[in-house]
Amino acid sequence: MKLPYSFDDARRAIRITDPRLPQPWINYLSNGDLHAFVSQAGGGLAWWKSPLKNRISRYRQYNLPIDSPGFYTYIREADGTTWSPTWRPVETPLDDWCAEHQPGLTRFIARRGALEATLELFIAPGTNSLIWDISVANHSDAAIKVDVFGYVEFCLLDWKQDTDWACYVKHNLQVEFDTAAQCVAYVYRHFHFNPHLADCPLVTFAASAPVASWSCDRDAFVGNYRDERNPVAVERNACDNQPCLGGDPAAALQVPLTVPAGSAARFQFFLSTEEHAIIAWPRALEAARTTLAHLRTPGTVDQLKASLSAWWANHLDVFQAILPDQDIARQVNTWSPVQSLHTARYSRSISQHAAGVRTLGFRDTCQDMLALAYRRPAQATEMFRYLVSQQYEDGHTPHQCNPVEKLPAESRIHIDNPLWVAMLAHAIISETGDLSLLDEQIPWLNAADNLSHIGSASVWTHLLRITDFIEANLGTHHLPLIHHGDWNDSIGKFAKKGKGESLFAAQQYVFVLGHLAALARARSDEPTAARLDALREKQTAAILACGWDGAWWRRAFDDDGQPVGTASAEFGKIWLNTQSWSVLANVGTPEQNQRAMDSVAELLDTNHCGIMKLTPSFKSFPEVQDPYSGYSPGCGENGAIFCHANTWAIIAEALLGRPDKAWHYYRQLVPHLALQKVGLERYKAEPYAYVSNIIGPENPKYGWANVTQVSGTAAWMDLAVTQYLLGIRPELDGLRVAPCLPSDWPGFTVTRLFRGCTLHIEVRRSNDEPPGLSLDGKALPSPVIPASALADRPSASALLILPKSDVPY
Ligand code: GLC
């Protein structure tokens, strides 16, 4: 199959050679405050801090034409012919074109006749500007004059106001050309119903080169019954130069360029923000003038670009591997940690599919932070503190919370939510070794308003309170009550009367009790550790008493005490998650768990593009009157290949020591490989980012990869491959090196920064050397490099020798 893209791994780039993909393939550009995403065709949107409250530009997710609008550049030649380096929106045929996504930067290179345009979009650390770095080269032997227009359509910042109330509130704004700063300056000031808007930013659009004309109004720029493809201002070669004091705000700038023969002309557009447009006017405008003066200083843009690549190198260098399989190495070294950083920033909130209203899912963010814990422990710790501050005194945690928007948390109980925060505590402390985190005082969330705080307690008290909450919420089988759901949102269907119980949450609880007992022992608190062990034994016994179905683990018990996920059921006989988590929680005999995972292989693995979440899919209305869910068969939670849940199957097989199965499950979801297997037109999504789910075999759209980019799959795939397949896993007292090596791999090497020490780890199969792990030539008694051996050392070398056989170490 000829694919319209290729990877350039040395440059950590994907190069896309045809913009007409089945759906937008996006890249996130961000410095942590100012954010944007951009597609291979220049579609995209920008926001400052919150896509809900401070959305800077518009993007119509669900409408035609898809993937628009965006960050649009028009190159108008002297004869009026106009084209875009992003191909869209003008769509003029080009002689050569490509788009490249790299971590934090997207580049377009387009050629038409003698002209070649390069456009790079990025946001650098510390400077709140989306920089459009444009260079136009002239390959002819005569000078060429062109006019370059940059255009962006603004949003009314508060996105719900923009979608619901624009007819009124769009007259609460001001877009003007500031002659001192030579920029379009946009202030939205509808703060009447929303006090947060007093914080709203000043948005500016500027160029580094002199501008010939400007526009502040979408409709004036585009013209009657036209669209971004053929704006009247570009056709006429002049913008209207009028402010917009009501209407649909936008910014356009015209930059005339003369490109000398055989040479190139370079300049930038800057889409920037400054804080407090309203409460600190005109200081905000002053700040904008200073920022723009700095951005326009020669050398600044190149410095910013260099600081962006240094930032990413720092993030990625924490774990780098040399592997015998390049498709896997590319995921491990670049695209998995890139995506898991994005999900750490955006949770499930915003992408080309996700509208940007969802803020932070509590458990989602806990899981996203698991992958940040080993690369950026300080950042994960900061988010951990916030998440703990969202716990109620009874031990439960909300379902959604809003650190930036400062809206009340969504208090609905999904039984699993608090469990994940304990896993995060364990992951962070395993990485840092710093138990003092457990002694920090953190307030409780006030149940009266789900927003303010009451009292406070140590982190350790918060974590133990989770066990109190679960113990107070056990059902008739002594398993945790589901309430509104567990990890699986739709499972709440079986618990509408409040009695349904979750076997999956029970396994997670057992897993978490193990983590908490280990933390208690690390604190030398043996009585608490013993109490937690006893709870673990009690919950394990409850699972064993009712959970085994004969060839797999059941999934839940409904309100009437009937098992869900049982061989006699018509639909949903077997569910994936309880098979994998039984291994993770180490509940049941090895034979039971191997049998359960064999059932997964027989009944749930498509052997094509992943493992289904359950089978057979449930039927829904109108055929079935009280359906499990409205999802069509094979979609979403109803029999799709739920990629997030696949990650735990990979981990389970790795823990069972079955490398071929574990790597088979991993490989079949590597996006680039899944896309090739399924076919581009059917798979549709990015070959460099995981999706939430892939439509399952019971649906005619089998193979369509859905909800890309913002998925829990990102973090867990990163953990599955680095910590369980390659097996380099932080633990409270050191770094475990326990790979689950594919039978045909001779070995691999990894560079891993751990507790301040850069470890060079080599894993080698050999029958000529004694098996086992050594550090700087000295044999270690177990496969764990003790943290104490690394103290104050900038670097060290570890070697793991594995026998040449399929038996894992
Ligand atoms: C979505 C939700 C996540 C949930 C999962 C399964 O990914 O974001 O919170 O656990 O679906 O229901």
PDB file of N, CA and C and ligand atoms in Angstrom, residues 348 358 361 363-364 367 399 416 420 486-490 613 637 642 644 648 692 710-712, ligand 1:
ATOM      1  N   ARG A 348      -9.301  14.509  28.560  1.00  0.00           N
ATOM      2  CA  ARG A 348     -10.084  14.056  27.397  1.00  0.00           C
ATOM      3  C   ARG A 348     -10.764  15.253  26.726  1.00  0.00           C
ATOM      4  N   ARG A 358     -14.851  19.429  28.527  1.00  0.00           N
ATOM      5  CA  ARG A 358     -14.866  18.388  29.542  1.00  0.00           C
ATOM      6  C   ARG A 358     -13.921  18.628  30.720  1.00  0.00           C
ATOM      7  N   GLY A 361     -11.168  14.962  33.763  1.00  0.00           N
ATOM      8  CA  GLY A 361     -11.771  13.790  34.391  1.00  0.00           C
ATOM      9  C   GLY A 361     -10.863  13.403  35.554  1.00  0.00           C
ATOM     10  N   ARG A 363     -10.380  10.473  37.355  1.00  0.00           N
ATOM     11  CA  ARG A 363      -9.574   9.255  37.178  1.00  0.00           C
ATOM     12  C   ARG A 363      -8.740   9.343  35.911  1.00  0.00           C
ATOM     13  N   ASP A 364      -9.284  10.062  34.906  1.00  0.00           N
ATOM     14  CA  ASP A 364      -8.524  10.194  33.658  1.00  0.00           C
ATOM     15  C   ASP A 364      -7.194  10.871  33.946  1.00  0.00           C
ATOM     16  N   GLN A 367      -4.653   8.819  35.782  1.00  0.00           N
ATOM     17  CA  GLN A 367      -3.963   7.862  34.905  1.00  0.00           C
ATOM     18  C   GLN A 367      -2.988   8.570  33.964  1.00  0.00           C
ATOM     19  N   HIS A 399     -16.003  13.121  39.894  1.00  0.00           N
ATOM     20  CA  HIS A 399     -15.774  12.503  38.593  1.00  0.00           C
ATOM     21  C   HIS A 399     -15.023  13.451  37.662  1.00  0.00           C
ATOM     22  N   ASP A 416     -14.566   3.713  41.121  1.00  0.00           N
ATOM     23  CA  ASP A 416     -13.114   3.557  40.926  1.00  0.00           C
ATOM     24  C   ASP A 416     -12.341   4.862  41.109  1.00  0.00           C
ATOM     25  N   TRP A 420      -7.592   5.440  41.791  1.00  0.00           N
ATOM     26  CA  TRP A 420      -6.496   5.820  40.894  1.00  0.00           C
ATOM     27  C   TRP A 420      -5.536   6.796  41.547  1.00  0.00           C
ATOM     28  N   ASP A 486     -18.039   2.246  37.117  1.00  0.00           N
ATOM     29  CA  ASP A 486     -16.656   2.090  37.549  1.00  0.00           C
ATOM     30  C   ASP A 486     -15.820   2.655  36.411  1.00  0.00           C
ATOM     31  N   TRP A 487     -14.629   2.106  36.144  1.00  0.00           N
ATOM     32  CA  TRP A 487     -13.834   2.662  35.032  1.00  0.00           C
ATOM     33  C   TRP A 487     -14.672   2.713  33.754  1.00  0.00           C
ATOM     34  N   ASN A 488     -15.563   1.741  33.690  1.00  0.00           N
ATOM     35  CA  ASN A 488     -16.432   1.580  32.545  1.00  0.00           C
ATOM     36  C   ASN A 488     -17.699   2.406  32.790  1.00  0.00           C
ATOM     37  N   ASP A 489     -17.835   3.520  32.082  1.00  0.00           N
ATOM     38  CA  ASP A 489     -18.969   4.402  32.374  1.00  0.00           C
ATOM     39  C   ASP A 489     -20.306   3.674  32.264  1.00  0.00           C
ATOM     40  N   SER A 490     -20.463   2.879  31.210  1.00  0.00           N
ATOM     41  CA  SER A 490     -21.780   2.292  30.937  1.00  0.00           C
ATOM     42  C   SER A 490     -22.187   1.215  31.933  1.00  0.00           C
ATOM     43  N   LYS A 613     -13.633  -5.114  23.910  1.00  0.00           N
ATOM     44  CA  LYS A 613     -13.850  -4.901  25.334  1.00  0.00           C
ATOM     45  C   LYS A 613     -14.792  -5.959  25.917  1.00  0.00           C
ATOM     46  N   GLU A 637     -18.357   1.623  24.091  1.00  0.00           N
ATOM     47  CA  GLU A 637     -18.291   0.688  25.214  1.00  0.00           C
ATOM     48  C   GLU A 637     -18.994  -0.625  24.914  1.00  0.00           C
ATOM     49  N   PHE A 642     -11.526  -1.409  22.676  1.00  0.00           N
ATOM     50  CA  PHE A 642     -11.274  -0.257  23.540  1.00  0.00           C
ATOM     51  C   PHE A 642      -9.778  -0.259  23.855  1.00  0.00           C
ATOM     52  N   HIS A 644      -7.639   1.626  25.442  1.00  0.00           N
ATOM     53  CA  HIS A 644      -7.211   1.834  26.820  1.00  0.00           C
ATOM     54  C   HIS A 644      -7.179   0.481  27.564  1.00  0.00           C
ATOM     55  N   TRP A 648      -3.964  -2.942  29.497  1.00  0.00           N
ATOM     56  CA  TRP A 648      -3.878  -3.795  30.700  1.00  0.00           C
ATOM     57  C   TRP A 648      -3.726  -5.263  30.306  1.00  0.00           C
ATOM     58  N   SER A 692      -9.014   6.274  21.281  1.00  0.00           N
ATOM     59  CA  SER A 692      -9.749   5.684  22.392  1.00  0.00           C
ATOM     60  C   SER A 692     -10.271   4.301  22.011  1.00  0.00           C
ATOM     61  N   VAL A 710      -6.874  12.274  22.541  1.00  0.00           N
ATOM     62  CA  VAL A 710      -7.159  12.412  23.971  1.00  0.00           C
ATOM     63  C   VAL A 710      -7.798  11.124  24.492  1.00  0.00           C
ATOM     64  N   SER A 711      -6.960  10.223  24.931  1.00  0.00           N
ATOM     65  CA  SER A 711      -7.431   8.918  25.400  1.00  0.00           C
ATOM     66  C   SER A 711      -6.489   8.413  26.481  1.00  0.00           C
ATOM     67  N   GLY A 712      -7.056   7.681  27.444  1.00  0.00           N
ATOM     68  CA  GLY A 712      -6.232   7.062  28.478  1.00  0.00           C
ATOM     69  C   GLY A 712      -5.262   6.044  27.896  1.00  0.00           C
TER      70      GLY A 712
HETATM   71  C1  GLC B   1     -13.714   7.179  28.427  1.00  0.00           C
HETATM   72  C2  GLC B   1     -13.659   8.009  29.683  1.00  0.00           C
HETATM   73  C3  GLC B   1     -13.055   7.253  30.821  1.00  0.00           C
HETATM   74  C4  GLC B   1     -13.733   5.934  30.975  1.00  0.00           C
HETATM   75  C5  GLC B   1     -13.735   5.169  29.650  1.00  0.00           C
HETATM   76  C6  GLC B   1     -14.503   3.886  29.729  1.00  0.00           C
HETATM   77  O1  GLC B   1     -12.422   6.957  27.974  1.00  0.00           O
HETATM   78  O2  GLC B   1     -12.896   9.153  29.498  1.00  0.00           O
HETATM   79  O3  GLC B   1     -13.159   7.976  32.015  1.00  0.00           O
HETATM   80  O4  GLC B   1     -13.078   5.235  31.980  1.00  0.00           O
HETATM   81  O5  GLC B   1     -14.308   5.955  28.656  1.00  0.00           O
HETATM   82  O6  GLC B   1     -15.820   4.083  30.108  1.00  0.00           O
END
